[in-house]
Short mmCIF file of C-alpha atoms and ligand atoms in Angstrom, two decimals:
data_model
loop_
_atom_site.label_atom_id
_atom_site.label_comp_id
_atom_site.label_asym_id
_atom_site.label_seq_id
_atom_site.Cartn_x
_atom_site.Cartn_y
_atom_site.Cartn_z
CA LEU A 14 16.23 126.00 254.68
CA PRO A 15 19.17 127.35 252.69
CA VAL A 16 21.61 129.15 254.94
CA ALA A 17 23.46 132.22 253.74
CA LEU A 18 26.96 131.03 254.49
CA TYR A 19 28.71 134.25 253.64
CA THR A 20 27.69 137.88 253.92
CA GLU A 21 27.67 140.36 251.07
CA ASP A 22 30.59 142.19 252.74
CA GLU A 23 32.68 139.03 252.80
CA ILE A 24 31.92 138.39 249.12
CA VAL A 25 32.85 141.97 248.16
CA LEU A 26 36.18 141.51 249.92
CA ALA A 27 36.77 138.16 248.24
CA VAL A 28 36.24 139.70 244.81
CA ARG A 29 38.68 142.51 245.67
CA ARG A 30 41.27 140.00 246.80
CA GLY A 31 40.92 138.09 243.55
CA GLU A 32 39.66 134.95 245.27
CA ILE A 33 36.70 134.52 242.89
CA THR A 34 37.94 133.15 239.63
CA PRO A 35 36.85 131.02 236.63
CA TYR A 36 36.81 127.26 236.31
CA PHE A 37 35.96 125.93 232.85
CA GLN A 38 33.56 123.21 231.79
CA PRO A 39 34.06 121.87 228.25
CA GLN A 40 31.30 121.89 225.64
CA VAL A 41 31.68 119.20 223.01
CA ASP A 42 30.49 118.93 219.44
CA ILE A 43 27.48 116.61 219.65
CA ASP A 44 28.69 114.39 216.79
CA THR A 45 32.45 114.22 217.25
CA GLY A 46 32.69 114.64 221.04
CA GLU A 47 35.55 117.08 220.54
CA ILE A 48 35.89 120.12 222.78
CA VAL A 49 34.79 123.22 220.86
CA ALA A 50 33.96 125.60 223.71
CA ALA A 51 34.01 126.10 227.46
CA GLU A 52 31.69 127.75 229.96
CA ALA A 53 33.37 129.86 232.62
CA LEU A 54 31.87 129.05 236.03
CA SER A 55 32.99 131.02 239.04
CA ARG A 56 34.68 129.41 242.03
CA TRP A 57 35.67 131.06 245.29
CA LEU A 58 39.16 129.89 246.15
CA HIS A 59 38.65 130.49 249.86
CA PRO A 60 41.96 130.65 251.77
CA ASP A 61 40.51 128.79 254.79
CA VAL A 62 37.99 126.31 253.41
CA GLY A 63 39.15 125.63 249.84
CA VAL A 64 37.13 125.69 246.61
CA LEU A 65 33.57 127.01 247.12
CA LEU A 66 30.76 126.45 244.62
CA PRO A 67 28.49 129.31 243.44
CA ALA A 68 25.64 128.02 245.65
CA ALA A 69 27.63 129.30 248.64
CA TYR A 70 27.79 132.91 247.40
CA VAL A 71 25.94 133.61 244.12
CA PRO A 72 22.43 133.93 245.65
CA THR A 73 23.72 136.43 248.25
CA ALA A 74 25.75 138.22 245.57
CA GLU A 75 22.69 138.48 243.33
CA SER A 76 20.53 140.08 246.02
CA GLY A 77 23.36 142.20 247.44
CA GLY A 78 24.73 143.45 244.14
CA SER A 79 28.29 142.10 244.27
CA ILE A 80 27.35 139.75 241.41
CA VAL A 81 28.05 142.75 239.17
CA ASP A 82 31.70 142.77 240.25
CA ILE A 83 31.89 138.98 240.01
CA ASP A 84 30.55 139.09 236.43
CA ARG A 85 32.99 141.86 235.47
CA ARG A 86 35.94 139.96 236.84
CA MET A 87 34.85 136.67 235.26
CA LEU A 88 34.64 138.36 231.86
CA ALA A 89 38.07 139.97 232.17
CA LEU A 90 39.78 136.79 233.36
CA SER A 91 38.01 134.53 230.85
CA CYS A 92 39.17 136.73 227.98
CA ARG A 93 42.73 136.43 229.29
CA TYR A 94 42.48 132.66 229.34
CA ALA A 95 41.00 132.69 225.84
CA ARG A 96 44.06 134.56 224.63
CA GLU A 97 46.26 131.90 226.21
CA TRP A 98 44.36 129.11 224.44
CA SER A 99 44.62 130.80 221.05
CA ARG A 100 48.36 131.22 221.59
CA ARG A 101 48.50 127.46 221.79
CA ASP A 102 46.70 127.23 218.47
CA ALA A 103 43.53 125.95 220.10
CA THR A 104 40.47 127.75 218.79
CA ILE A 105 38.09 127.40 221.68
CA GLU A 106 34.92 129.40 222.03
CA PHE A 107 33.94 130.42 225.53
CA SER A 108 30.90 131.63 227.40
CA VAL A 109 30.54 133.81 230.46
CA ASN A 110 27.49 134.09 232.73
CA VAL A 111 25.93 137.52 232.98
CA SER A 112 23.34 138.39 235.61
CA ALA A 113 20.43 140.78 235.11
CA SER A 114 22.07 143.19 237.58
CA ARG A 115 25.21 143.29 235.45
CA VAL A 116 23.17 144.33 232.42
CA ALA A 117 21.22 146.86 234.50
CA ALA A 118 24.47 148.34 235.85
CA GLY A 119 25.29 149.54 232.31
CA GLY A 120 28.43 149.60 230.23
CA LEU A 121 28.25 145.93 229.27
CA GLU A 122 28.82 146.52 225.57
CA ALA A 123 31.87 148.74 226.11
CA ASP A 124 33.26 146.39 228.76
CA VAL A 125 32.90 143.30 226.55
CA LEU A 126 34.49 144.98 223.54
CA ALA A 127 37.37 146.35 225.63
CA CYS A 128 38.13 142.96 227.25
CA LEU A 129 38.13 141.28 223.84
CA ALA A 130 40.29 143.96 222.22
CA ILE A 131 42.87 144.10 225.03
CA ASN A 132 43.42 140.37 224.63
CA GLY A 133 43.16 140.22 220.86
CA VAL A 134 40.26 137.80 221.09
CA ALA A 135 37.70 137.68 218.24
CA PRO A 136 34.14 138.61 219.32
CA GLU A 137 32.89 135.47 217.59
CA LEU A 138 34.61 133.35 220.24
CA LEU A 139 32.58 134.81 223.12
CA THR A 140 29.02 134.03 224.15
CA ILE A 141 27.21 135.85 226.94
CA GLU A 142 24.94 133.51 228.93
CA LEU A 143 21.89 135.21 230.42
CA THR A 144 21.34 133.52 233.77
CA GLU A 145 18.19 135.32 234.91
CA SER A 146 16.48 135.99 231.62
CA GLN A 147 13.07 136.71 233.16
CA ALA A 148 14.45 139.46 235.39
CA LEU A 149 16.61 140.62 232.50
CA SER A 150 13.65 141.13 230.19
CA GLU A 151 12.47 143.81 232.62
CA VAL A 152 15.74 145.72 232.51
CA ASP A 153 15.39 148.93 230.49
CA GLY A 154 17.42 148.89 227.30
CA ALA A 155 18.56 145.28 227.70
CA PRO A 156 17.34 144.17 224.24
CA ASP A 157 19.28 147.01 222.61
CA VAL A 158 22.50 146.14 224.44
CA LEU A 159 22.18 142.49 223.48
CA ALA A 160 21.37 143.32 219.86
CA ALA A 161 24.43 145.56 219.73
CA LEU A 162 26.64 142.77 221.07
CA ILE A 163 25.24 140.36 218.50
CA ALA A 164 25.94 142.91 215.76
CA HIS A 165 29.57 142.91 216.92
CA GLY A 166 29.68 139.13 216.53
CA VAL A 167 29.29 138.18 220.20
CA GLY A 168 26.86 135.33 220.95
CA VAL A 169 23.94 135.67 223.35
CA SER A 170 22.59 132.57 225.05
CA VAL A 171 19.35 132.10 226.98
CA ASP A 172 20.45 129.92 229.90
CA ASP A 173 18.29 127.39 231.77
CA TYR A 174 15.67 127.31 229.03
CA GLY A 175 12.63 125.33 230.14
CA ALA A 176 13.42 125.71 233.86
CA GLY A 177 10.14 127.55 234.29
CA HIS A 178 11.15 131.17 234.09
CA ALA A 179 12.51 131.11 230.55
CA ASP A 180 9.81 130.50 227.94
CA GLU A 181 8.88 131.16 224.35
CA ALA A 182 7.43 134.66 224.95
CA LEU A 183 10.77 135.62 226.42
CA LEU A 184 12.53 134.80 223.15
CA ASP A 185 10.41 137.44 221.44
CA ARG A 186 11.78 140.08 223.78
CA ILE A 187 15.39 139.02 224.16
CA PRO A 188 17.66 138.89 221.10
CA ALA A 189 19.62 135.63 221.23
CA THR A 190 21.84 133.35 219.15
CA GLU A 191 21.78 130.30 221.41
CA LEU A 192 19.45 128.39 223.65
CA LYS A 193 20.62 126.19 226.51
CA ILE A 194 18.18 123.46 227.42
CA ASP A 195 17.96 123.34 231.20
CA ARG A 196 19.39 120.17 232.64
CA SER A 197 16.14 119.38 234.48
CA LEU A 198 14.53 118.56 231.12
CA LEU A 199 17.13 115.89 230.44
CA GLU A 200 17.51 114.73 234.03
CA HIS A 201 13.84 114.23 234.81
CA ASP A 202 13.45 112.74 231.41
CA ASP A 203 11.02 115.34 230.09
CA PRO A 204 11.36 114.51 226.39
CA ALA A 205 8.30 116.64 225.56
CA GLY A 206 9.73 119.72 227.24
CA ALA A 207 13.12 119.11 225.67
CA ALA A 208 11.57 118.55 222.23
CA ASP A 209 9.61 121.81 222.58
CA ALA A 210 12.78 123.71 223.34
CA ALA A 211 14.58 122.04 220.44
CA ARG A 212 11.78 122.81 217.97
CA LEU A 213 11.86 126.45 219.02
CA ALA A 214 15.60 126.75 218.68
CA HIS A 215 15.51 125.20 215.20
CA GLU A 216 12.62 127.44 214.10
CA ARG A 217 14.52 130.51 215.20
CA GLY A 218 17.88 129.40 213.88
CA LEU A 219 19.45 129.34 217.34
CA ARG A 220 22.38 127.17 218.30
CA LEU A 221 21.13 124.51 220.69
CA VAL A 222 23.18 123.37 223.66
CA ALA A 223 22.26 120.55 226.03
CA GLU A 224 23.58 121.08 229.54
CA GLY A 225 23.85 118.68 232.45
CA VAL A 226 24.49 115.73 230.16
CA SER A 227 25.67 113.06 232.58
CA THR A 228 24.69 109.76 230.93
CA HIS A 229 25.03 108.22 227.48
CA GLU A 230 21.22 108.08 227.29
CA GLN A 231 21.02 111.85 227.77
CA TRP A 232 23.71 112.34 225.15
CA ALA A 233 21.71 110.18 222.74
CA LEU A 234 18.54 112.16 223.50
CA ALA A 235 20.39 115.42 222.91
CA ARG A 236 21.57 114.09 219.53
CA ARG A 237 18.08 113.02 218.56
CA LEU A 238 16.80 116.50 219.41
CA GLY A 239 19.35 118.04 217.08
CA CYS A 240 21.46 119.73 219.75
CA HIS A 241 24.67 121.14 218.32
CA ARG A 242 26.70 120.92 221.50
CA ALA A 243 26.60 119.12 224.80
CA GLN A 244 28.00 119.97 228.21
CA GLY A 245 27.95 117.90 231.38
CA PHE A 246 29.63 115.51 233.77
CA LEU A 247 29.66 112.76 231.10
CA PHE A 248 32.42 114.72 229.38
CA SER A 249 33.93 116.66 232.27
CA GLU A 250 33.05 118.62 235.37
CA PRO A 251 34.21 122.24 235.52
CA VAL A 252 37.97 122.20 236.04
CA SER A 253 40.70 124.70 236.91
CA PRO A 254 42.20 126.69 234.00
CA ARG A 255 45.38 124.64 234.36
CA ASP A 256 43.52 121.34 234.03
CA PHE A 257 41.41 122.69 231.17
CA LEU A 258 44.54 123.55 229.22
CA LYS A 259 45.62 119.91 229.48
CA MET A 260 42.38 118.84 227.79
CA LEU A 261 42.96 120.93 224.67
CA PRO A 262 44.05 119.18 221.46
CA SER A 263 47.34 121.02 221.03
CA SER A 264 48.43 120.07 224.54
CA ARG A 265 47.46 116.42 224.32
P1 C2E B 1 24.58 127.40 235.19
O1 C2E B 1 25.02 128.62 234.46
O2 C2E B 1 23.34 126.73 234.74
O3 C2E B 1 25.83 126.42 235.16
C1 C2E B 1 25.71 125.02 235.05
C2 C2E B 1 25.80 124.36 236.40
O4 C2E B 1 25.53 122.96 236.28
C3 C2E B 1 27.18 124.45 237.03
O5 C2E B 1 27.02 124.55 238.44
C4 C2E B 1 27.80 123.10 236.64
O6 C2E B 1 28.84 122.70 237.50
C5 C2E B 1 26.60 122.20 236.77
N1 C2E B 1 26.74 121.01 235.95
C6 C2E B 1 27.45 120.86 234.82
N2 C2E B 1 27.30 119.62 234.30
C7 C2E B 1 26.44 118.96 235.12
C8 C2E B 1 25.90 117.63 235.12
O7 C2E B 1 26.16 116.81 234.24
N3 C2E B 1 25.03 117.32 236.13
C9 C2E B 1 24.73 118.20 237.12
N4 C2E B 1 23.89 117.83 238.07
N5 C2E B 1 25.23 119.47 237.15
C10 C2E B 1 26.08 119.84 236.16
P2 C2E B 1 27.82 125.60 239.29
O8 C2E B 1 29.20 125.78 238.76
O9 C2E B 1 27.66 125.20 240.72
O10 C2E B 1 27.06 126.97 239.02
C11 C2E B 1 25.74 127.16 239.47
C12 C2E B 1 25.15 128.41 238.90
O11 C2E B 1 25.76 129.57 239.47
C13 C2E B 1 25.32 128.55 237.40
O12 C2E B 1 24.37 127.75 236.77
C14 C2E B 1 25.09 130.05 237.23
O13 C2E B 1 23.71 130.34 237.17
C15 C2E B 1 25.66 130.60 238.52
N6 C2E B 1 27.01 131.15 238.25
C16 C2E B 1 28.21 130.53 238.29
N7 C2E B 1 29.21 131.36 237.97
C17 C2E B 1 28.63 132.56 237.72
C18 C2E B 1 29.14 133.85 237.34
O14 C2E B 1 30.34 134.08 237.12
N8 C2E B 1 28.22 134.85 237.17
C19 C2E B 1 26.88 134.64 237.37
N9 C2E B 1 26.05 135.69 237.17
N10 C2E B 1 26.38 133.46 237.72
C20 C2E B 1 27.23 132.42 237.89
CA1 CA B 2 25.32 129.21 232.41
CA1 CA B 3 22.26 126.61 232.83
#
């Protein structure tokens, strides 16, 4: 059984202390292999035990509500890093995970626009990844908020597509610009499921991203399916902002 390692109270404190912070995993152009974007993934830099993965705190944070603060902080910090990258003449798009609770809490549109403006980052560089799209589709007003963000130029991605909870009917309710094929489809070699997702994305004119690409075979499959971008251990695991900077073209 999964054990809740940390309590909601401990997570709330960690967020306040600034211990929860983004790592970045590169997304590469499927044809050239060049880094074109990065997904911000949270890490808890715990003073006693070191770097903690989301599995140790995100489930508790989602049920307890502190995920809202985590998402807010991840957005603010990611925009700051994006400004840093553009100062180095590296045009890198970035995506930030947004939970259903964050959308339900309200103010997402204003918050996103403010974070971008403060840092002088173009809305077109940011994509919001919807981590719990099924729960999100039940949040009042969510489609309007997402449509407004898209109208501003921000991307909206349906994460974990094909994982079971995200399906075609969902795409009718949630405005999106991108679809991320869940890594289980590539890992368990479910070419039919992956092809379904790809067909849908192409029909709807959505950008298609393959995640969890960890072998050359999976990369080849993603190419055959017409994915635009790929992300996974084959290219890089999520790394600290400092290490990510070293991977960018202008710093090579
Ligand atoms: P996700 O959004 O689907 O993120 C992708 C996860 O797959 C990451 O796990 C990443 O490290 C992992 N991954 C990347 N490439 C590969 C690969 O080639 N093979 C395998 N097996 N795994 C790969 P991570 O960082 O542990 O994050 C887990 C989940 O926690 C995320 O899944 C996301 O749902 C959630 N999460 C992380 N940060 C945040 C956040 O700031 N806000 C919210 N709401 N959720 C977050
Ligand atoms: Ca994600
Ligand atoms: Ca995912």
